[in-house]
Amino acid sequence: MHEWALAESIVTATVEEARKEKLKTITQVTIYIGELQQIEKEIFLFALTELSKSQKPPIQKDAFVIKTDKSTLSCKNCGEHWKYSDMKKKLNKTEAESIHFIPEIVFVHARCPQCGSPDFEITTGRGVTLSSIKGVR
Amino acid sequence: MHEWALAESIVTATVEEARKEKLKTITQVTIYIGELQQIEKEIFLFALTELSKSQKPPIQKDAFVIKTDKSTLSCKNCGEHWKYSDMKKKLNKTEAESIHFIPEIVFVHARCPQCGSPDFEITTGRGVTLSSIKGVR
Amino acid sequence: MEPRTSVIENRLKNINRIIAVASGKGGVGKSMVASTLALHLSQHGYRVGLLDLDLYGPSSHIILGVKNTFPKEEKGIIPPTVHGISFMSIVYFTEEKPSPFRGIDISNIILELLAITQWGRLDFLIIDMPPGIGDETLDVIRYIKRSEFLVVTTPSKVAMGAVSKLLTMLIELKKPVLGIIENMTITKSSFIEHEVQRLQVRYLGKIHFDHTLEESIGNPDALSQTHVMKDLSKILQKIKL
Amino acid sequence: MEPRTSVIENRLKNINRIIAVASGKGGVGKSMVASTLALHLSQHGYRVGLLDLDLYGPSSHIILGVKNTFPKEEKGIIPPTVHGISFMSIVYFTEEKPSPFRGIDISNIILELLAITQWGRLDFLIIDMPPGIGDETLDVIRYIKRSEFLVVTTPSKVAMGAVSKLLTMLIELKKPVLGIIENMTITKSSFIEHEVQRLQVRYLGKIHFDHTLEESIGNPDALSQTHVMKDLSKILQKIKL
Ligand SMILES: Nc1ncnc2c1ncn2[C@@H]1O[C@H](COP(=O)(O)OP(=O)(O)O)[C@@H](O)[C@H]1O
Ligand SMILES: Nc1ncnc2c1ncn2[C@@H]1O[C@H](COP(=O)(O)OP(=O)(O)O)[C@@H](O)[C@H]1O
Ligand SMILES: [Mg+2]
Ligand SMILES: [Mg+2]
Ligand SMILES: [Mg+2]
Ligand SMILES: [Mg+2]
Ligand code: NI
Ligand code: NI
Ligand SMILES: [Zn+2]
Ligand SMILES: [Zn+2]
């Protein structure tokens, strides 16, 4: 349910940007959610819709387009690339929940599957990003 | 004259890469030097040529193409973008020399011209990079 | 577009004052001062939050004896209350395992924590800073514009070397510096006081080296009875805290 | 392509052993141990280099009293010799100004220093590490594969909290750990010794808290006569240094 806080960041950023761009109505907001963060899409969309009510400029009810970004990781030590989906099953519930709150916690609870190093990076699909906003001027 | 050490890194990396790619001769090595580092081009080219002698695979005498990369900086605090060439005159000789050795020393001796923050980044033209290698297999 | 930065102001808007306990140098007592400051304020009836931003070596939970708690998930995360203090730390998520984070990770973690933590209404948010002038310090300056700095040093030349650098930067950036606390003094010396005067920052006083402090670590009630707390309280009077 | 990484091995190839003095925790005496260790080795006839990688709060130059020197530019940069030690530090370039570096900058600086410093032939290179498990530690592990770690802690639970994390990581990564030094002991306690045993790392002994140490800072001849140097020498015998 901390999805609400992230939804609020999206709505706030959207409205800020729309004001800068002098939009009268916001018609489309495209959001990517990184697989790593394991956001509950329904809750997230519900929060977005609730928080969008009575914003200025108004956000159309069906404006939100949510896409999922596959998480890929790569190792600085050995160069290996891998997918979060392959690694996920090794994490227990508490570990996965911690990564849900803060994606970088993956460096605490996971290792490069090839060399065992914690010195890897999240190449794609970290968390929630605002990709584009469309509207009418 | 510490250009020699950087030239050595280029030659070592070039030879490593050429071996990986199973090249028999190295015909072209394109190098970018970031303006920020104020590398002496002649000395650098001289060092490259000297160090290239008796390498395996051999590096052709006129293989090196050295291009200069303009240095641009941008501020994390206020968003300002600027060029190193505009900022350079504010640095004294010792400061410029320190940046010559370690480009990141620019964060010690320079500030964002708009807001005065040291929290800016080097967007382009930091130091020496190896851009491409061509050869015959 | 980075959406998290937009919501930070909103998250902090019901907090009256934000005080970062910083130093530049490690091991000078930042965490000890931050924790006892938070305890002191809470005991004086203020609503207090404590945010441990030392992500590699979080210490405030050790000093305050925080165990077996976890934030509540509710429109964000709500920090558990520990001895009257709303306490947030990376330790809830790391389970005391090593945290091999690079700078970019540190920055992302701080942004995430600031974006999702629901502090509610607070009189004071105390931030326990790590050493250095790296991503944590730059991000506090960048994202928490109204933070005030309380700077801790020890009497040593070695400590003051790093502390002067932080002070010089804070002064240059016109950040409010509440003053300098000289911690762990043993012999009489005015070295730090002089150095601080030279930098035109307020010297707040000394906290003496307390040989029995270690026994009180992990026990807030005992901590409140230490000489450290007594010395700190005197110092805090000077800045009306 | 990053050319600098390719030349590092070449730069370090004439160095017999590389010892990183680390801790995870700040203010425990890493710089003091690194500096006195370098002095000790140099006085025993070894060729020694000392690299201060604490880029925010470099301290070794303060402890050794290094002043008015600058590296020589010659096919790279040659560290000045200070009391027999080839000494390299960011301080040559920062002139004691603040160093507001982010993680990516730290990584770039370390790479640049490793690529351009011409150490020549050395028996030992000692690295004075900063606190934390951040870019510096990860880069030493990444780029200096044969580094051995000498870990410093104080007797405190707070210090050991951070130190255990570093140790756990070094053990997991199978890095050689020479052992743990317990620094600044005042009272008798076997807390650290027990903790260290639990982690199956070698406990090397104690360096007592030295009330008069501060007077010798900046003066290597005086430092060599301190109790700290005496305690350290005993410890070093155990690991044949
Ligand atoms: N006034 C004091 N007297 C004795 N020990 C102290 C005092 N202040 C702090 N300490 C101890 O010093 C060590 C470093 O303190 P800590 O708060 O962890 O420093 P930092 O957060 O700056 O790294 C800890 O072991 C702490 O218990
Ligand atoms: N054995 C000791 N006795 C007394 N003071 C010490 C001792 N070891 C270190 N110190 C002092 O403790 C402080 C921290 O030491 P330092 O080497 O700077 O730690 P670090 O490098 O781990 O941050 C310095 O002021 C130093 O002079
Ligand atoms: Mg990483
Ligand atoms: Mg910067
Ligand atoms: Mg601390
Ligand atoms: Mg140090
Ligand atoms: Ni959630
Ligand atoms: Ni040069
Ligand atoms: Zn790997
Ligand atoms: Zn700016």
JSON list of C-alpha atoms in Angstrom, two decimals, chain C residues 35-103:
[
{"chain": "C", "resi": 35, "resn": "SER", "atom": "CA", "xyz": [20.20, 10.21, 19.04]},
{"chain": "C", "resi": 36, "resn": "THR", "atom": "CA", "xyz": [20.55, 12.03, 22.36]},
{"chain": "C", "resi": 37, "resn": "LEU", "atom": "CA", "xyz": [19.30, 15.26, 20.75]},
{"chain": "C", "resi": 38, "resn": "ALA", "atom": "CA", "xyz": [16.21, 13.41, 19.52]},
{"chain": "C", "resi": 39, "resn": "LEU", "atom": "CA", "xyz": [15.69, 11.87, 22.98]},
{"chain": "C", "resi": 40, "resn": "HIS", "atom": "CA", "xyz": [16.16, 15.25, 24.65]},
{"chain": "C", "resi": 41, "resn": "LEU", "atom": "CA", "xyz": [13.62, 16.97, 22.41]},
{"chain": "C", "resi": 42, "resn": "SER", "atom": "CA", "xyz": [11.13, 14.15, 22.78]},
{"chain": "C", "resi": 43, "resn": "GLN", "atom": "CA", "xyz": [11.46, 14.26, 26.58]},
{"chain": "C", "resi": 44, "resn": "HIS", "atom": "CA", "xyz": [10.73, 17.98, 26.42]},
{"chain": "C", "resi": 45, "resn": "GLY", "atom": "CA", "xyz": [7.41, 17.30, 24.79]},
{"chain": "C", "resi": 46, "resn": "TYR", "atom": "CA", "xyz": [8.31, 17.91, 21.16]},
{"chain": "C", "resi": 47, "resn": "ARG", "atom": "CA", "xyz": [7.19, 15.67, 18.32]},
{"chain": "C", "resi": 48, "resn": "VAL", "atom": "CA", "xyz": [10.47, 14.34, 16.94]},
{"chain": "C", "resi": 49, "resn": "GLY", "atom": "CA", "xyz": [11.57, 12.28, 13.97]},
{"chain": "C", "resi": 50, "resn": "LEU", "atom": "CA", "xyz": [15.02, 10.76, 13.51]},
{"chain": "C", "resi": 51, "resn": "LEU", "atom": "CA", "xyz": [16.29, 9.75, 10.08]},
{"chain": "C", "resi": 52, "resn": "ASP", "atom": "CA", "xyz": [19.52, 7.75, 9.96]},
{"chain": "C", "resi": 53, "resn": "LEU", "atom": "CA", "xyz": [21.21, 8.54, 6.64]},
{"chain": "C", "resi": 54, "resn": "ASP", "atom": "CA", "xyz": [24.40, 6.62, 7.35]},
{"chain": "C", "resi": 55, "resn": "LEU", "atom": "CA", "xyz": [23.51, 3.81, 4.99]},
{"chain": "C", "resi": 56, "resn": "TYR", "atom": "CA", "xyz": [26.80, 1.89, 5.31]},
{"chain": "C", "resi": 57, "resn": "GLY", "atom": "CA", "xyz": [27.11, 1.97, 9.08]},
{"chain": "C", "resi": 58, "resn": "PRO", "atom": "CA", "xyz": [23.73, 2.94, 10.53]},
{"chain": "C", "resi": 59, "resn": "SER", "atom": "CA", "xyz": [24.21, 3.45, 14.27]},
{"chain": "C", "resi": 60, "resn": "SER", "atom": "CA", "xyz": [21.20, 5.25, 15.72]},
{"chain": "C", "resi": 61, "resn": "HIS", "atom": "CA", "xyz": [19.26, 2.00, 16.11]},
{"chain": "C", "resi": 62, "resn": "ILE", "atom": "CA", "xyz": [22.16, 0.53, 18.11]},
{"chain": "C", "resi": 63, "resn": "ILE", "atom": "CA", "xyz": [22.41, 3.59, 20.35]},
{"chain": "C", "resi": 64, "resn": "LEU", "atom": "CA", "xyz": [18.62, 3.68, 20.92]},
{"chain": "C", "resi": 65, "resn": "GLY", "atom": "CA", "xyz": [18.28, -0.11, 21.21]},
{"chain": "C", "resi": 66, "resn": "VAL", "atom": "CA", "xyz": [15.73, -0.37, 18.42]},
{"chain": "C", "resi": 67, "resn": "LYS", "atom": "CA", "xyz": [14.71, -3.98, 17.78]},
{"chain": "C", "resi": 68, "resn": "ASN", "atom": "CA", "xyz": [11.96, -5.97, 16.15]},
{"chain": "C", "resi": 69, "resn": "THR", "atom": "CA", "xyz": [10.07, -3.09, 14.59]},
{"chain": "C", "resi": 70, "resn": "PHE", "atom": "CA", "xyz": [9.16, -2.41, 11.00]},
{"chain": "C", "resi": 71, "resn": "PRO", "atom": "CA", "xyz": [7.48, 0.57, 9.33]},
{"chain": "C", "resi": 72, "resn": "LYS", "atom": "CA", "xyz": [3.75, 0.35, 8.74]},
{"chain": "C", "resi": 73, "resn": "GLU", "atom": "CA", "xyz": [2.66, 0.47, 5.12]},
{"chain": "C", "resi": 74, "resn": "GLU", "atom": "CA", "xyz": [-0.06, 3.09, 4.78]},
{"chain": "C", "resi": 75, "resn": "LYS", "atom": "CA", "xyz": [-0.14, 5.56, 1.93]},
{"chain": "C", "resi": 76, "resn": "GLY", "atom": "CA", "xyz": [3.64, 5.27, 2.16]},
{"chain": "C", "resi": 77, "resn": "ILE", "atom": "CA", "xyz": [5.63, 3.98, 5.10]},
{"chain": "C", "resi": 78, "resn": "ILE", "atom": "CA", "xyz": [5.10, 5.20, 8.64]},
{"chain": "C", "resi": 79, "resn": "PRO", "atom": "CA", "xyz": [8.21, 5.12, 10.85]},
{"chain": "C", "resi": 80, "resn": "PRO", "atom": "CA", "xyz": [7.83, 3.11, 14.06]},
{"chain": "C", "resi": 81, "resn": "THR", "atom": "CA", "xyz": [7.80, 5.12, 17.28]},
{"chain": "C", "resi": 82, "resn": "VAL", "atom": "CA", "xyz": [10.74, 4.36, 19.54]},
{"chain": "C", "resi": 83, "resn": "HIS", "atom": "CA", "xyz": [10.88, 6.08, 22.94]},
{"chain": "C", "resi": 84, "resn": "GLY", "atom": "CA", "xyz": [8.63, 8.77, 21.54]},
{"chain": "C", "resi": 85, "resn": "ILE", "atom": "CA", "xyz": [10.76, 9.23, 18.41]},
{"chain": "C", "resi": 86, "resn": "SER", "atom": "CA", "xyz": [9.53, 8.46, 14.88]},
{"chain": "C", "resi": 87, "resn": "PHE", "atom": "CA", "xyz": [12.53, 6.50, 13.73]},
{"chain": "C", "resi": 88, "resn": "MET", "atom": "CA", "xyz": [13.50, 5.72, 10.14]},
{"chain": "C", "resi": 89, "resn": "SER", "atom": "CA", "xyz": [16.58, 3.77, 9.14]},
{"chain": "C", "resi": 90, "resn": "ILE", "atom": "CA", "xyz": [17.80, 1.57, 6.30]},
{"chain": "C", "resi": 91, "resn": "VAL", "atom": "CA", "xyz": [18.30, -1.13, 8.90]},
{"chain": "C", "resi": 92, "resn": "TYR", "atom": "CA", "xyz": [14.63, -2.16, 8.65]},
{"chain": "C", "resi": 93, "resn": "PHE", "atom": "CA", "xyz": [15.42, -3.38, 5.14]},
{"chain": "C", "resi": 94, "resn": "THR", "atom": "CA", "xyz": [19.01, -4.60, 5.36]},
{"chain": "C", "resi": 95, "resn": "GLU", "atom": "CA", "xyz": [18.71, -6.89, 8.41]},
{"chain": "C", "resi": 96, "resn": "GLU", "atom": "CA", "xyz": [22.28, -5.98, 9.48]},
{"chain": "C", "resi": 97, "resn": "LYS", "atom": "CA", "xyz": [23.72, -7.40, 6.26]},
{"chain": "C", "resi": 98, "resn": "PRO", "atom": "CA", "xyz": [26.47, -5.43, 4.45]},
{"chain": "C", "resi": 99, "resn": "SER", "atom": "CA", "xyz": [25.24, -2.63, 2.18]},
{"chain": "C", "resi": 100, "resn": "PRO", "atom": "CA", "xyz": [27.58, -2.39, -0.80]},
{"chain": "C", "resi": 101, "resn": "PHE", "atom": "CA", "xyz": [26.05, 0.71, -2.38]},
{"chain": "C", "resi": 102, "resn": "ARG", "atom": "CA", "xyz": [27.66, 2.98, -4.96]},
{"chain": "C", "resi": 103, "resn": "GLY", "atom": "CA", "xyz": [26.98, 6.71, -4.97]}
]
